[in-house]
Tab-separated table of C-alpha atoms in Angstrom:
chain	number	residue	atom	x	y	z
A	1	GLU	CA	33.772	129.980	-26.639
A	2	HIS	CA	31.701	133.358	-28.110
A	3	PRO	CA	31.124	136.683	-26.164
A	4	SER	CA	26.858	135.478	-26.992
A	5	VAL	CA	26.904	132.208	-25.533
A	6	VAL	CA	27.709	131.095	-21.924
A	7	ARG	CA	31.261	128.883	-21.879
A	8	VAL	CA	31.035	124.948	-22.066
A	9	ILE	CA	33.424	124.074	-19.484
A	10	ASP	CA	33.467	120.054	-19.577
A	11	PHE	CA	31.648	117.353	-20.629
A	12	GLY	CA	30.868	113.764	-20.795
A	13	ARG	CA	29.061	110.545	-20.374
A	14	SER	CA	27.984	109.161	-16.540
A	15	GLY	CA	25.980	105.800	-17.673
A	16	GLU	CA	23.246	106.425	-20.240
A	17	LEU	CA	23.319	110.598	-19.577
A	18	LEU	CA	25.351	113.129	-21.288
A	19	TYR	CA	25.771	115.730	-19.307
A	20	LEU	CA	27.664	119.237	-20.281
A	21	VAL	CA	29.132	121.477	-17.531
A	22	THR	CA	28.802	125.649	-17.904
A	23	GLU	CA	29.876	128.493	-16.315
A	24	LEU	CA	27.634	130.269	-14.308
A	25	ALA	CA	25.944	133.005	-16.147
A	26	GLU	CA	25.479	135.806	-14.352
A	27	GLY	CA	23.079	138.754	-14.887
A	28	THR	CA	19.014	138.799	-15.418
A	29	LEU	CA	17.114	136.636	-17.781
A	30	LEU	CA	15.723	138.714	-21.054
A	31	ARG	CA	11.890	136.686	-19.408
A	32	ALA	CA	12.416	139.939	-16.781
A	33	GLU	CA	12.755	142.174	-18.930
A	34	LEU	CA	9.469	141.699	-21.326
A	35	SER	CA	6.646	143.207	-19.732
A	36	GLY	CA	4.067	143.710	-22.564
A	37	GLU	CA	5.814	146.890	-23.517
A	38	PRO	CA	8.226	146.521	-26.618
A	39	LEU	CA	12.383	147.132	-25.609
A	40	MET	CA	13.261	150.143	-27.475
A	41	PRO	CA	13.826	149.383	-31.111
A	42	ASP	CA	17.659	150.214	-30.800
A	43	ARG	CA	18.110	147.783	-28.049
A	44	ALA	CA	16.489	144.826	-29.450
A	45	VAL	CA	18.247	145.517	-32.835
A	46	GLU	CA	21.725	144.863	-30.626
A	47	ILE	CA	20.062	142.029	-28.456
A	48	VAL	CA	18.869	139.963	-31.923
A	49	ARG	CA	21.841	141.181	-33.573
A	50	GLN	CA	24.225	139.681	-30.174
A	51	LEU	CA	22.273	136.307	-30.186
A	52	ALA	CA	22.326	135.862	-33.684
A	53	ASP	CA	26.436	135.644	-33.694
A	54	GLY	CA	25.809	133.450	-31.311
A	55	LEU	CA	23.754	131.081	-32.952
A	56	SER	CA	26.041	131.700	-35.753
A	57	ALA	CA	29.029	130.160	-33.814
A	58	VAL	CA	26.905	127.331	-32.224
A	59	HIS	CA	25.174	126.190	-36.416
A	60	GLU	CA	29.058	126.610	-37.148
A	61	LYS	CA	29.461	123.451	-34.278
A	62	SER	CA	26.537	121.908	-36.183
A	63	LEU	CA	24.648	122.033	-33.406
A	64	VAL	CA	20.816	123.231	-33.026
A	65	HIS	CA	20.193	125.411	-29.967
A	66	GLY	CA	16.141	124.143	-30.073
A	67	ASP	CA	14.740	126.099	-27.214
A	68	LEU	CA	15.444	129.687	-28.215
A	69	ARG	CA	13.185	131.889	-25.694
A	70	PRO	CA	13.749	134.804	-23.412
A	71	GLU	CA	14.060	132.221	-20.034
A	72	LYS	CA	17.616	130.990	-22.576
A	73	VAL	CA	18.784	134.241	-22.860
A	74	VAL	CA	20.606	136.429	-20.119
A	75	LEU	CA	21.643	139.993	-20.302
A	76	LYS	CA	24.513	141.785	-18.373
A	77	ARG	CA	26.165	145.238	-18.516
A	78	SER	CA	29.516	145.552	-19.671
A	79	GLU	CA	31.902	148.006	-19.747
A	80	ARG	CA	31.366	147.964	-23.446
A	81	GLY	CA	27.163	148.119	-23.214
A	82	GLU	CA	24.511	145.262	-22.955
A	83	LEU	CA	25.906	141.898	-23.736
A	84	ALA	CA	22.865	139.335	-24.450
A	85	ARG	CA	24.008	135.350	-24.107
A	86	LEU	CA	22.137	132.393	-25.122
A	87	LEU	CA	22.049	129.915	-21.716
A	88	ASP	CA	20.911	126.110	-21.588
A	89	PHE	CA	21.259	123.782	-24.131
A	90	GLU	CA	19.460	121.384	-22.677
A	91	VAL	CA	17.685	119.845	-25.746
A	92	ALA	CA	20.239	120.957	-28.475
A	93	ARG	CA	20.710	118.332	-31.262
A	94	LEU	CA	24.044	117.724	-33.476
A	95	VAL	CA	23.201	117.997	-37.228
A	96	ASP	CA	24.133	115.476	-39.568
A	97	PRO	CA	23.665	117.903	-42.608
A	98	ASP	CA	23.546	114.155	-44.580
A	99	SER	CA	20.675	113.037	-42.241
A	100	ALA	CA	16.934	113.891	-41.365
A	101	GLU	CA	17.138	112.365	-38.427
A	102	THR	CA	17.910	115.443	-35.755
A	103	ARG	CA	14.759	115.934	-33.609
A	104	LEU	CA	14.565	117.595	-31.496
A	105	THR	CA	10.076	116.809	-30.494
A	106	ARG	CA	8.671	113.842	-30.911
A	107	ILE	CA	5.113	112.162	-31.218
A	108	GLY	CA	3.917	112.645	-27.696
A	109	ARG	CA	6.316	113.937	-25.946
A	110	ALA	CA	5.135	117.304	-24.129
A	111	ILE	CA	5.846	120.178	-25.379
A	112	THR	CA	6.386	122.969	-23.256
A	113	HIS	CA	7.633	125.784	-24.410
A	114	PRO	CA	5.284	126.358	-27.966
A	115	GLN	CA	5.475	129.915	-28.315
A	116	TYR	CA	8.905	130.074	-30.427
A	117	LEU	CA	8.876	126.466	-31.902
A	118	SER	CA	9.524	126.268	-35.330
A	119	PRO	CA	7.186	124.765	-37.609
A	120	GLU	CA	8.915	121.857	-38.016
A	121	GLN	CA	9.567	121.526	-34.609
A	122	ALA	CA	5.872	121.545	-33.948
A	123	ARG	CA	5.415	118.601	-36.753
A	124	GLY	CA	7.933	116.755	-34.600
A	125	ALA	CA	10.585	117.166	-37.683
A	126	ALA	CA	14.403	116.952	-38.674
A	127	VAL	CA	14.996	119.979	-37.603
A	128	ASP	CA	18.358	122.716	-38.483
A	129	ALA	CA	19.624	125.820	-37.938
A	130	ARG	CA	16.921	127.405	-39.669
A	131	SER	CA	14.297	126.561	-36.481
A	132	ASP	CA	16.794	128.941	-34.362
A	133	VAL	CA	16.697	131.344	-36.860
A	134	TYR	CA	12.942	130.749	-36.605
A	135	ALA	CA	13.021	131.061	-33.009
A	136	LEU	CA	15.184	134.577	-32.724
A	137	GLY	CA	12.590	135.720	-35.775
A	138	VAL	CA	9.820	134.947	-33.245
A	139	LEU	CA	11.599	136.383	-29.959
A	140	GLY	CA	12.943	138.965	-32.442
A	141	TYR	CA	8.663	140.197	-32.759
A	142	GLU	CA	8.171	139.924	-29.311
A	143	LEU	CA	11.367	142.134	-28.079
A	144	LEU	CA	9.875	144.842	-30.600
A	145	SER	CA	6.250	144.768	-30.649
A	146	GLY	CA	5.980	143.447	-26.827
A	147	ALA	CA	3.910	140.208	-27.320
A	148	PRO	CA	4.936	137.050	-29.262
A	149	PRO	CA	3.351	136.689	-32.980
A	150	PHE	CA	0.776	134.337	-31.748
A	151	SER	CA	-1.416	133.542	-28.430
A	152	GLY	CA	-3.226	130.743	-27.376
A	153	ASP	CA	-3.176	127.301	-25.672
A	154	ALA	CA	-0.349	125.038	-26.760
A	155	ARG	CA	-2.617	123.293	-28.808
A	156	ALA	CA	-3.341	126.776	-30.413
A	157	LEU	CA	0.099	127.867	-30.732
A	158	ILE	CA	1.691	124.892	-32.636
A	159	VAL	CA	-1.094	125.031	-35.169
A	160	GLN	CA	-0.244	128.324	-35.788
A	161	HIS	CA	3.099	128.363	-36.094
A	162	GLN	CA	2.526	126.006	-38.498
A	163	GLU	CA	-0.428	127.091	-40.922
A	164	SER	CA	-0.922	131.017	-39.761
A	165	THR	CA	0.803	133.777	-40.476
A	166	PRO	CA	1.797	136.714	-37.838
A	167	ARG	CA	0.251	139.998	-37.912
A	168	PRO	CA	2.679	142.668	-40.094
A	169	LEU	CA	5.167	143.535	-37.316
A	170	ALA	CA	4.283	147.176	-38.474
A	171	GLU	CA	0.542	147.295	-37.155
A	172	ALA	CA	1.956	144.998	-34.557
A	173	ALA	CA	3.903	147.849	-33.196
A	174	PRO	CA	2.643	151.208	-34.986
A	175	HIS	CA	5.568	152.992	-32.831
A	176	LEU	CA	8.279	151.027	-35.012
A	177	ALA	CA	6.876	154.313	-38.038
A	178	GLU	CA	10.409	155.696	-37.731
A	179	HIS	CA	11.953	152.390	-37.999
A	180	LEU	CA	10.278	150.961	-41.409
A	181	ARG	CA	13.132	149.068	-42.501
A	182	LEU	CA	12.360	146.828	-39.442
A	183	CYS	CA	8.901	145.894	-40.556
A	184	GLU	CA	10.314	145.094	-43.864
């Protein structure tokens, strides 16, 4: 249980299928807040901070979310301000620290959201908490600049995540001139 993670109510197995029952998380999906314009820096930083805290709690349980993107984050106004929460653990995996076999993406499996894939996910290699941290960095870049660091079709995105360096945030978001620490 963590304020930045949707609460799991139940889990189990039905035949070969595993299932997870979560609370109904009300609010607005982060995707709806992204209109091609950057968020205000203080708001973007607070959303990323809350998501980082939530991911830390998930990682402490030896889980990797594996699919962090704006559609998997809900924002809700509360008496303490805006709350960002991680949703949808459909591709989450337990990480065995002694194994290199934690794979979220396999050769031949369609990658439907390559915009936020870590390089190791794009290669179909083993993943760990660093994959989620990479996706959070991509998301933070988008929140601060108004656009993801890479663009193109799925194949181009997969290659870019493995081989390219994004345009520096200071160039992609010149409005951050007053917030140079964000651009380091």
